[in-house]
XYZ file of C-alpha atoms in Angstrom:
572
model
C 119.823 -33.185 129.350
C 119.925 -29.523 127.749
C 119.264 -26.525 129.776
C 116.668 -25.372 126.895
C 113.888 -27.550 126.830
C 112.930 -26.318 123.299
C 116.788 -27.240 121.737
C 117.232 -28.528 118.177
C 112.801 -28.056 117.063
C 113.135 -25.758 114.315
C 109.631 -23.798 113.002
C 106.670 -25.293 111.877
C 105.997 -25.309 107.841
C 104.470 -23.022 105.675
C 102.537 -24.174 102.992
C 103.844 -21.095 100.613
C 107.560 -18.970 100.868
C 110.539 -19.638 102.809
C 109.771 -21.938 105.423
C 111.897 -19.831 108.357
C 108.875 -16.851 107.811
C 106.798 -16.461 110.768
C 103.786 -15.105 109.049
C 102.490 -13.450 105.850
C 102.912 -9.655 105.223
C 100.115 -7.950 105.668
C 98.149 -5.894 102.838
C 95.604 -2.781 102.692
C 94.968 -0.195 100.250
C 93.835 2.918 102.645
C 96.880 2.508 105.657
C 98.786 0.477 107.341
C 101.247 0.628 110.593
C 104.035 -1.625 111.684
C 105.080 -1.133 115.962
C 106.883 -3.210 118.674
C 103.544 -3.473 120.714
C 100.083 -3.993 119.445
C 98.153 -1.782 121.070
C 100.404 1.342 119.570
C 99.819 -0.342 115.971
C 96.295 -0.201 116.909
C 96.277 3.571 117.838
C 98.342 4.366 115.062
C 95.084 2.876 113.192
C 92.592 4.413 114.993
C 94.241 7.663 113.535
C 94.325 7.120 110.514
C 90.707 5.903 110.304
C 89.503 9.053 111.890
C 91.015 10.893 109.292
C 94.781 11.654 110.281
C 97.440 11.883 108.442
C 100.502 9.096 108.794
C 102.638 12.205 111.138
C 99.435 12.476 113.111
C 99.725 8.326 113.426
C 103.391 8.692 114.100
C 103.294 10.992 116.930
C 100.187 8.934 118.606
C 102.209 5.268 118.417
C 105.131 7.411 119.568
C 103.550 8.677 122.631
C 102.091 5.125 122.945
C 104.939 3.205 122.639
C 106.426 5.866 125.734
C 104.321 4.039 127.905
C 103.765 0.382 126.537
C 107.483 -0.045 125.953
C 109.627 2.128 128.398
C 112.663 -0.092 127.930
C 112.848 1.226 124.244
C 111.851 5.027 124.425
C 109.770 7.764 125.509
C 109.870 11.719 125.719
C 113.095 11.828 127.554
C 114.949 10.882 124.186
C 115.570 11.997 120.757
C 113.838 10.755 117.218
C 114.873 10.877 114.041
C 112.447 10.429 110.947
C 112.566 10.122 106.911
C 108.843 10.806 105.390
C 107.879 10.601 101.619
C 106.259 14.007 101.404
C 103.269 13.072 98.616
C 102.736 17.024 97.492
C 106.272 17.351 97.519
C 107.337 13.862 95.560
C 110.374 13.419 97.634
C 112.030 12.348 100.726
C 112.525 14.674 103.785
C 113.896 13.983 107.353
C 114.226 15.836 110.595
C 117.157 15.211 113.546
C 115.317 15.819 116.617
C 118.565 15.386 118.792
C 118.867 16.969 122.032
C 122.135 18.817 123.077
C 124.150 18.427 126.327
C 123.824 21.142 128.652
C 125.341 24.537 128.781
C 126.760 24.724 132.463
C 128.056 21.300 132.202
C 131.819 21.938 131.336
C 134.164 19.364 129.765
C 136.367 19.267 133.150
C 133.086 18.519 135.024
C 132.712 15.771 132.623
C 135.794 14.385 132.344
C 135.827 14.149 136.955
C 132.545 11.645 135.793
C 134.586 8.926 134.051
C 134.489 5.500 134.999
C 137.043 3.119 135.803
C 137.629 2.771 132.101
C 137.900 6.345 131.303
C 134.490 6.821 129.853
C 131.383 8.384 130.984
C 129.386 6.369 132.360
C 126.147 4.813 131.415
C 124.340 5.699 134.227
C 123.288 9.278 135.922
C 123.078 13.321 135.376
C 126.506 13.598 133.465
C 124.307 11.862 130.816
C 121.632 13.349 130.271
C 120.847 15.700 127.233
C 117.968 17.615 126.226
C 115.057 15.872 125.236
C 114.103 16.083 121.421
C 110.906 14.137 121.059
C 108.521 16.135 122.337
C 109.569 19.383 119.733
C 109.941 16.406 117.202
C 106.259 15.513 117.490
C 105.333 19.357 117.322
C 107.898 20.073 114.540
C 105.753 17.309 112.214
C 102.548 17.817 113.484
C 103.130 21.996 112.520
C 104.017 20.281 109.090
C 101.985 17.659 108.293
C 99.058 17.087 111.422
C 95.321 16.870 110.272
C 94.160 16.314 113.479
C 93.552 18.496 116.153
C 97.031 18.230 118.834
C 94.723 17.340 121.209
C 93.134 14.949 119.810
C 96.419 13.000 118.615
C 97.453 12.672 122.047
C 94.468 12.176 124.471
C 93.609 9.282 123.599
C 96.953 7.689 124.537
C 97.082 9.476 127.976
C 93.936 7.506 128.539
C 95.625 4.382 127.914
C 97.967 5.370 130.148
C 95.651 6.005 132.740
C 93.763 2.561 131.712
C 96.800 0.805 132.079
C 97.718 -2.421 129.611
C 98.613 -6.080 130.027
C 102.840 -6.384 129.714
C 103.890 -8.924 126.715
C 106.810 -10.848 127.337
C 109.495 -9.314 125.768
C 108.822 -5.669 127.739
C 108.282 -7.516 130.566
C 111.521 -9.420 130.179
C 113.735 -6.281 129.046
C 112.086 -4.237 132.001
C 113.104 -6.277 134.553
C 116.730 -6.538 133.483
C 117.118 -2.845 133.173
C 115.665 -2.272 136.763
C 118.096 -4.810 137.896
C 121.005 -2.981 136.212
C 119.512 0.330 137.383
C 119.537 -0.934 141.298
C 123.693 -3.099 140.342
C 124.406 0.872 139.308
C 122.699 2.973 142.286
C 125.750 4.268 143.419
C 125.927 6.942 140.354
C 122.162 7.348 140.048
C 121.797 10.295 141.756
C 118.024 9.781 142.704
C 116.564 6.303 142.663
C 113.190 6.208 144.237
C 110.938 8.095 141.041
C 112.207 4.829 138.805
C 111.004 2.329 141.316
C 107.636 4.224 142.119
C 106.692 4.264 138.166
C 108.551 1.046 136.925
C 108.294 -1.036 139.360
C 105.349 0.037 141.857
C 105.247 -2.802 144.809
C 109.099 -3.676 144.733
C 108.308 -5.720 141.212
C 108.425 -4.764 137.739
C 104.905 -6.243 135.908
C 104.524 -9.725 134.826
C 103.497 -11.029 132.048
C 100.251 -10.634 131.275
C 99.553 -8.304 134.313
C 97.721 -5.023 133.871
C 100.163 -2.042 133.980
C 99.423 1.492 134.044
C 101.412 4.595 133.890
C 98.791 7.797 135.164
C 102.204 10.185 135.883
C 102.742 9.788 132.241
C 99.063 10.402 131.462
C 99.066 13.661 133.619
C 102.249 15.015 131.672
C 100.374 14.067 128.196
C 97.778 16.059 129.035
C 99.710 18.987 130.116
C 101.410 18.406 126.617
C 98.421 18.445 124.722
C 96.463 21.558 126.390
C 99.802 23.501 126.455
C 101.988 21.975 123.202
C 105.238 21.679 123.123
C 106.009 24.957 125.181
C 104.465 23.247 128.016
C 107.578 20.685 127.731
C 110.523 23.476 126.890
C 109.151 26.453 128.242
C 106.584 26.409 130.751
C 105.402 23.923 133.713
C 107.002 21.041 132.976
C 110.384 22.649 132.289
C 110.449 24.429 135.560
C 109.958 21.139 137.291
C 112.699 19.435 135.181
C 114.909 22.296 136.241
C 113.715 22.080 139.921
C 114.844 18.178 139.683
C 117.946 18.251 138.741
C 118.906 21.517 140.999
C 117.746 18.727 144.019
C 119.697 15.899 143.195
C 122.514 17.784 141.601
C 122.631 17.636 137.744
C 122.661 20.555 134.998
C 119.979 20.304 132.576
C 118.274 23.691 132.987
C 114.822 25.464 131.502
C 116.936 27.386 129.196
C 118.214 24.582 127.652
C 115.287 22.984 127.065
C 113.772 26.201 125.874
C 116.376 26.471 122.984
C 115.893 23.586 121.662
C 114.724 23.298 117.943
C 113.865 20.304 115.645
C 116.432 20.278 112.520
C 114.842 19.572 109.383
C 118.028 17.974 107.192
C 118.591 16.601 104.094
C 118.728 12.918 103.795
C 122.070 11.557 102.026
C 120.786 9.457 99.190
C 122.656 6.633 97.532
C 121.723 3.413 95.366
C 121.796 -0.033 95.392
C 121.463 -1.997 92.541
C 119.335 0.720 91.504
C 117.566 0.990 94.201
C 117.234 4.854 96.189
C 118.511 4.419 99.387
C 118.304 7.304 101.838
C 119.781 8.218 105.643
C 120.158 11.029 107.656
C 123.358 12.893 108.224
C 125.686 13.038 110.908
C 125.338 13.600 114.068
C 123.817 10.107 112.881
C 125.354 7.202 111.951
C 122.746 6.914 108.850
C 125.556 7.177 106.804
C 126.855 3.779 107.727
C 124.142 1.737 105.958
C 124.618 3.672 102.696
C 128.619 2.870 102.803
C 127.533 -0.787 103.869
C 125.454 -0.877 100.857
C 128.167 0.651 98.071
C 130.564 -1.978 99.118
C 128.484 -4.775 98.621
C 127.407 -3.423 95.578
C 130.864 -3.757 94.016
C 129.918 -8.068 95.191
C 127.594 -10.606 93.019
C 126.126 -11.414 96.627
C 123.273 -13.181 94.567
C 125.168 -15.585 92.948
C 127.356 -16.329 96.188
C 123.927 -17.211 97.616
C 121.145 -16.638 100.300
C 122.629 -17.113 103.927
C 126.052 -18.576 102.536
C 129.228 -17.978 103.953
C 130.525 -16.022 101.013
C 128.009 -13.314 101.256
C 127.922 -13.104 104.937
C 131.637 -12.615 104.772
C 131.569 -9.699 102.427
C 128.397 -8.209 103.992
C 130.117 -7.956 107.595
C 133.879 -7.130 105.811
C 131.785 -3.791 104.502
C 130.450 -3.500 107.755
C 133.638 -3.173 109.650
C 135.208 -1.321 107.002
C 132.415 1.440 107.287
C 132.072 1.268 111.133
C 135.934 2.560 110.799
C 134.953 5.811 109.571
C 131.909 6.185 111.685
C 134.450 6.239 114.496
C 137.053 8.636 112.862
C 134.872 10.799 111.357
C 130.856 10.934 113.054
C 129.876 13.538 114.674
C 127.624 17.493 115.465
C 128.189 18.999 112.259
C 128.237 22.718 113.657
C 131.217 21.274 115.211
C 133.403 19.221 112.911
C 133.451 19.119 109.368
C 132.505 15.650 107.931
C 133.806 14.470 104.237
C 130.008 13.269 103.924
C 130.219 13.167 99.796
C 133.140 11.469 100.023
C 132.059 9.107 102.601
C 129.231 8.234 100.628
C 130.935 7.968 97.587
C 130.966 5.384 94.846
C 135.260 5.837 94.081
C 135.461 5.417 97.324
C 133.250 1.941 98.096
C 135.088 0.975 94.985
C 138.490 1.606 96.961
C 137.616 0.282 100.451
C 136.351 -2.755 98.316
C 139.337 -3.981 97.269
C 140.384 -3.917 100.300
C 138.635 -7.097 101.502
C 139.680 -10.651 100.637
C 137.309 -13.346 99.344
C 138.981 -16.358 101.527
C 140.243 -14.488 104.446
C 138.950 -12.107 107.155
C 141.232 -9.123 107.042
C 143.512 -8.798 109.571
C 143.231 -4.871 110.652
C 140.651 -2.229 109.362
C 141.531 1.525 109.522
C 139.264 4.467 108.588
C 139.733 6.429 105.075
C 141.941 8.725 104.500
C 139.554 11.668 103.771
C 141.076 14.602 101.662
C 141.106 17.808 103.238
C 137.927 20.347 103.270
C 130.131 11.351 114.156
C 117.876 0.814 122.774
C 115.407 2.280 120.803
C 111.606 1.628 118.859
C 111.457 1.957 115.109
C 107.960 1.816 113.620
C 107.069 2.512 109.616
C 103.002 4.120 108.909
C 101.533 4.992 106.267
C 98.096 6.826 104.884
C 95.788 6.875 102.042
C 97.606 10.223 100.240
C 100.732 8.355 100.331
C 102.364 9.855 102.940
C 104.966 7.483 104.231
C 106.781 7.642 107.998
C 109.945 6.005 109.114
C 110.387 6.633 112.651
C 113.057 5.901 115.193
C 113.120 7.029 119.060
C 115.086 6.381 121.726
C 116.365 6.685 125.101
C 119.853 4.974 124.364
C 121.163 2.430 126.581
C 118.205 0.410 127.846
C 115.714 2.905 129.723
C 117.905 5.446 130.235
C 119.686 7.548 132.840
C 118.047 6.067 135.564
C 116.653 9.217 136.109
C 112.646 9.934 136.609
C 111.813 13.627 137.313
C 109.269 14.576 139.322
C 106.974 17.839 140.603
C 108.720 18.614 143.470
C 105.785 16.962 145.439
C 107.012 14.013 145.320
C 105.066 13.279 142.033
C 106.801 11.515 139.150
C 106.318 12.583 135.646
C 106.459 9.039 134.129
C 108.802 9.109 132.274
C 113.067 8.231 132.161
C 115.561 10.968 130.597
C 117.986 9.393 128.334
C 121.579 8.398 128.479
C 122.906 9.345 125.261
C 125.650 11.998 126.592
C 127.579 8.106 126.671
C 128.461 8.878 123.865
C 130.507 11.831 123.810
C 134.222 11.078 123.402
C 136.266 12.826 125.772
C 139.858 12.766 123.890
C 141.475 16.066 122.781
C 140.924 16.769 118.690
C 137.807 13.874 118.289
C 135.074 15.422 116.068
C 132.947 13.655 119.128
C 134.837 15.486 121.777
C 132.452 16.489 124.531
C 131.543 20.078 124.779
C 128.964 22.100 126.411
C 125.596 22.917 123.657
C 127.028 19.797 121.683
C 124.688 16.966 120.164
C 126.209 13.618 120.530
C 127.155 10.930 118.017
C 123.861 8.952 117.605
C 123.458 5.577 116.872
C 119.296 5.675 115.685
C 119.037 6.054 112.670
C 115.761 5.688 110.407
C 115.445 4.156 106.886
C 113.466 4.829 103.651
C 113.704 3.116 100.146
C 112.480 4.567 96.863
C 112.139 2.722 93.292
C 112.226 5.122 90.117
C 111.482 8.110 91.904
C 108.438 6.342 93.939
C 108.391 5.198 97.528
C 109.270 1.848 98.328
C 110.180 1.058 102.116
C 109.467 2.937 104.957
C 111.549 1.144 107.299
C 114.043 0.613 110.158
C 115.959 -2.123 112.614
C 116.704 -0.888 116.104
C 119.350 -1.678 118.679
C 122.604 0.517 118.746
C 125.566 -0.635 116.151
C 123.321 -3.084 114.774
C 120.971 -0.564 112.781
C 123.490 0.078 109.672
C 123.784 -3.934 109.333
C 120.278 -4.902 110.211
C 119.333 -1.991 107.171
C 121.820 -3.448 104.928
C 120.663 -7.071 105.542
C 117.177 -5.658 105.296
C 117.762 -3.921 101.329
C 120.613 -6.720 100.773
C 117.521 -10.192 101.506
C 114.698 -7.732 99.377
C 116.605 -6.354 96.406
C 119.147 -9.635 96.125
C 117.787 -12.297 97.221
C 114.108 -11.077 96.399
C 112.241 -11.705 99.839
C 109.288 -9.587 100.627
C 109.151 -7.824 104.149
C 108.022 -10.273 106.263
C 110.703 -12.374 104.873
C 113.225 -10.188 104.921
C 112.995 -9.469 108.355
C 112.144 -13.012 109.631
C 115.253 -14.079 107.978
C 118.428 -15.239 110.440
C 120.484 -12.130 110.631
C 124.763 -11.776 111.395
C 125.733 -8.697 113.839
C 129.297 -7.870 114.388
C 130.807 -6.473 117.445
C 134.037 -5.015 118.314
C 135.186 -2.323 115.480
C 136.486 0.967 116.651
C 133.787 3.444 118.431
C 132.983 6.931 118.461
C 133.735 7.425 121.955
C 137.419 6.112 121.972
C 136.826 2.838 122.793
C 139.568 0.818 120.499
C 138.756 -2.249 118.214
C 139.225 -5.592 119.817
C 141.276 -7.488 117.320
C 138.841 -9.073 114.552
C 135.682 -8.857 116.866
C 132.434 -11.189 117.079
C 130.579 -12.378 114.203
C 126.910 -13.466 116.166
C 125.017 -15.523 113.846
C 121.810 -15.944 114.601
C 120.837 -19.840 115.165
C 119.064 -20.236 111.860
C 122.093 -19.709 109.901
C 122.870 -22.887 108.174
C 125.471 -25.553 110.087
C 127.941 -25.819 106.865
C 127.879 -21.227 106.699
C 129.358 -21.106 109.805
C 131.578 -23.678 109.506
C 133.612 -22.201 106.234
C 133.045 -18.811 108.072
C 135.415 -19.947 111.210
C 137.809 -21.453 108.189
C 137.805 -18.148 106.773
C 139.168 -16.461 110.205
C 135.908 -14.965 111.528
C 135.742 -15.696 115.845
C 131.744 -16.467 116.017
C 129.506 -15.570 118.774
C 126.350 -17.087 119.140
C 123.190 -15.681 119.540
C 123.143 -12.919 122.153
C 119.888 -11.128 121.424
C 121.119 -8.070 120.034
C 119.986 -8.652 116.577
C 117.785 -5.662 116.556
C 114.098 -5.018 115.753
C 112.445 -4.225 112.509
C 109.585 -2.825 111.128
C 108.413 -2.320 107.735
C 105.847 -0.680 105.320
C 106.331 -1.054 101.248
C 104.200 0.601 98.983
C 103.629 -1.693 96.176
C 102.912 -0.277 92.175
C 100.378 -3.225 90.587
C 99.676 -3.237 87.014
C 95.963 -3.829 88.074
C 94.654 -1.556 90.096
C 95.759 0.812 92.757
C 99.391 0.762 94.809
C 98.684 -0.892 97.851
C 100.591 -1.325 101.360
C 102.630 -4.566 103.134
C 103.775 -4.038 106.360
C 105.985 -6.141 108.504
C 106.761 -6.611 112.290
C 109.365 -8.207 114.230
C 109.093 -11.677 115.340
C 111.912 -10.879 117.895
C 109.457 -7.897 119.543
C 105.818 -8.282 120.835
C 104.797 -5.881 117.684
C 102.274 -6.228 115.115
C 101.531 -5.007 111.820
C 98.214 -4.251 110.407
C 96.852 -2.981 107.319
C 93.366 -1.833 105.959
């Protein structure tokens, strides 16, 4: 008898579009908001019916989402966004990246390594300063409506109130707890995780009420004092207090020098299609070289979920993830051939490169010529402004990591773990160094058609973002599925290319298939070399609002969630 009861029942049947779709987009014409947990899509609503813009939405589910899905984000991290700026008619992003601290040294560092010789995942040597918190100021100075206060109140109430946990958090919490308490031994303080996280001895059930009021308290201080209160006042003198106690190096100067970046986004197209990404120190870049390779492909005329177009998708994938590894990195610290990268001569050139029957057998970066866990969730308002959002803590929750008051109260929330990954070898454009912003893996995503707005949208979960993107433009412009579609549909995620911090390839890697991938795909994909995984979970999790043009009418809004998450979308 299987182990899985529910083995070999496939889904039930729609009476209308591709029978694997879990549900129908949803449409409005004044809003809309896409999240991994209902009750953030509802806030993000709430907002926008009281008259805030889709930034003022943003930074609400944000905050939200700190508390309703701590296994994904919250303040401790960095976000990144793309926006379609309605009085400006174009696209415009911000890196709200945190750097590592100044008085932690690259010898200090190195004496961290684990047995492996990297740092670890785990603990002070990985914590950088925080960028969400300026983020959410940064946009709201931009682009807020509503009063500060009022954008963030409401969701320290919540936290206060306390929610019901949905399965997936539930299920993701408990594993990172377990991994935190497996890796105690370099988590310099242990006790704030367990009092917020996992108050009894237990993370929450399903279904049982939990409530974060340390996390409320440090909203509030947020939204009476701004984002000064974070950086530069109370809360940054007990974030320096904490790690003087247990022995890290984050200190209030560091977090008072921090500054939100607004950047350019690096636009290509596909098929015609605008697609835009952030710059390095993300790997945005990725899903735009993803994209000119397959371009050079008829992946509509191999067909939907065949093995021919899987093939060249994830040969473009590991040819791009080559030169995120060579070449990804802090910009005021390495040079990076971005035009070049991004380049149509040279997707023609690394396209040739791959065969039609055959996986190829080694992949190195380009040769440039002279001259680096998470929540996604897409909103929208009635102006048009449109909001792709990512935010993270990296690995899971985090460092580990809770600070507290110095009175033995916990601020509620985890510091992230993205110092991971620095590199630590001599001449890397990722090499660690003190005041340095990592390579990052989130990465947010925006669409345009003809100069218009198209997708706000995103996939989350580390490498997979650049392919779940790709996959994402590849199902809608291709293969012509609309968002729910395109996101309900099986995805591929390869593992094992070469890695910004040093860690080598591993032969050909893993091609993970999802299980809905047809029987006969996979079986000319193994004939065509490819070592398949199966499904391990780490297929990412999407979000999406599309602005729609109609010939009758007004433009109007889908938005799609993730069947993988416990999110929602809604529209009005």
């Amino acid at each position: 008898m299987s182990l899985d009861p529910w083995a070999g029942v496939g889904t039930g049947d729609r009476i209308t579009g591709p029978k694997f779709a879990g549900r129908s987009t949803v449409w409005g014409a004044q809003g809309a908001a896409a999240t991994a947990h209902p009750r953030a899509t509802l806030i993000g609503i709430d907002i926008l019916r009281k008259g805030g813009s889709a930034i003022d939405a943003a930074i609400a589910i944000n905050a939200a989402l700190g508390f309703l899905e701590p296994t994904a984000n919250g303040i401790g991290g960095d976000a990144f966004c793309m926006l379609w700026d309605p009085a400006r008619r174009k696209v415009v992003g911000f890196n709200g990246s945190g750097r590592s601290p100044r008085g932690l040294s690259i010898e200090t560092a190195r004496s961290k390594v684990n047995a492996r010789g990297y740092l670890p995942s785990y603990g002070a040597v990985t914590v950088n300063v925080p960028g969400t918190v300026d983020a959410w100021w940064a946009a709201h100075q931009r682009y807020g409506k509503l009063p500060w206060k009022d954008v963030l109140l409401p969701v320290a109430e919540l936290c206060e109130e306390g929610v019901p946990m949905p399965q997936v958090i539930a299920y993701y919490l408990q594993r990172n707890m377990a991994g935190f308490d497996r890796s105690a031994a370099i988590i310099e303080e242990n006790d704030n995780r367990k009092r917020v996280y996992a108050p009894g001895g237990e993370t929450p059930r399903v279904g049982e009420v939990f409530a974060n009021p340390d996390l409320g308290r440090t909203y509030r201080l947020i939204a009476e004092g701004g984002r000064d209160a974070f950086y530069d006042g109370p809360l940054a003198d007990q974030m320096e207090s904490y790690f003087r106690r247990i022995g890290g190096w984050m200190t209030r100067a560091d977090l008072a020098a921090h500054r939100t970046e607004w950047v350019e986004p690096v636009q290509t197209t596909y098929r015609g299609v605008e697609v835009f990404s952030l710059p390095p120190n993300s790997q945005g870049l990725s899903t735009n070289q993803i994209l000119n390779i397959c371009e050079q492909f008829d992946l509509k005329g191999m067909g939907f979920q065949s093995a021919a177009s899987i093939h060249h998708q994830a040969e473009a994938k590991r040819l791009a993830f080559e030169d995120r590894a060579r070449y990804f990195a802090d910009p005021r610290f390495s040079e990076i051939p971005v035009e070049w990268l991004n380049s149509k001569a040279y997707a023609a050139e690394r396209a040739m490169l791959i065969r039609p029957d055959r996986v190829m057998d080694r992949v190195m970066p380009g040769d440039a010529p002279t001259q680096g866990d998470t929540t996604y969730f897409s909103v929208a308002d009635r102006d048009g402004m449109m909001v792709s959002w990512i935010q993270s803590n990296y690995r899971g929750m985090g460092s580990g990591l809770v600070p507290d008051d110095g009175h033995g109260q916990p601020l509620g929330f985890m510091f992230q773990d993205r110092g991971e990954m620095f590199n630590l070898t001599d001449g890397h454009p990722n090499l660690y160094a003190p005041g340095k912003r990592p390579f990052q893996t989130i990465i947010p995503g925006f669409a345009c058609k003809d100069g218009e707005p198209w997708l706000a949208y995103g996939v989350m979960g580390g490498g997979m973002q650049p392919q779940g993107q790709a996959q994402i433009i590849i199902n809608m412009v291709d293969y012509g599925l609309d968002p729910q579609e395109a996101g309900d549909s099986p995805r591929w995620q390869h593992e094992g290319t070469s890695e910004p911090t040093g860690h080598p390839a591993e032969g050909l890697g893993v091609l993970h298939l999802e299980s809905g991938v047809p029987v006969a795909t996979r079986a000319e994909l193994e004939a065509r070399g490819w070592v398949l995984g199966p499904p391990n979970g780490g297929f990412g999790g999407y979000q999406n609002v599309m602005r729609q043009s109609n010939a009758r009418g007004p433009w109007t809004y889908g938005a799609a969630s993730e069947m993988r998450k416990d999110g929602l979308a809604l529209a009005y």
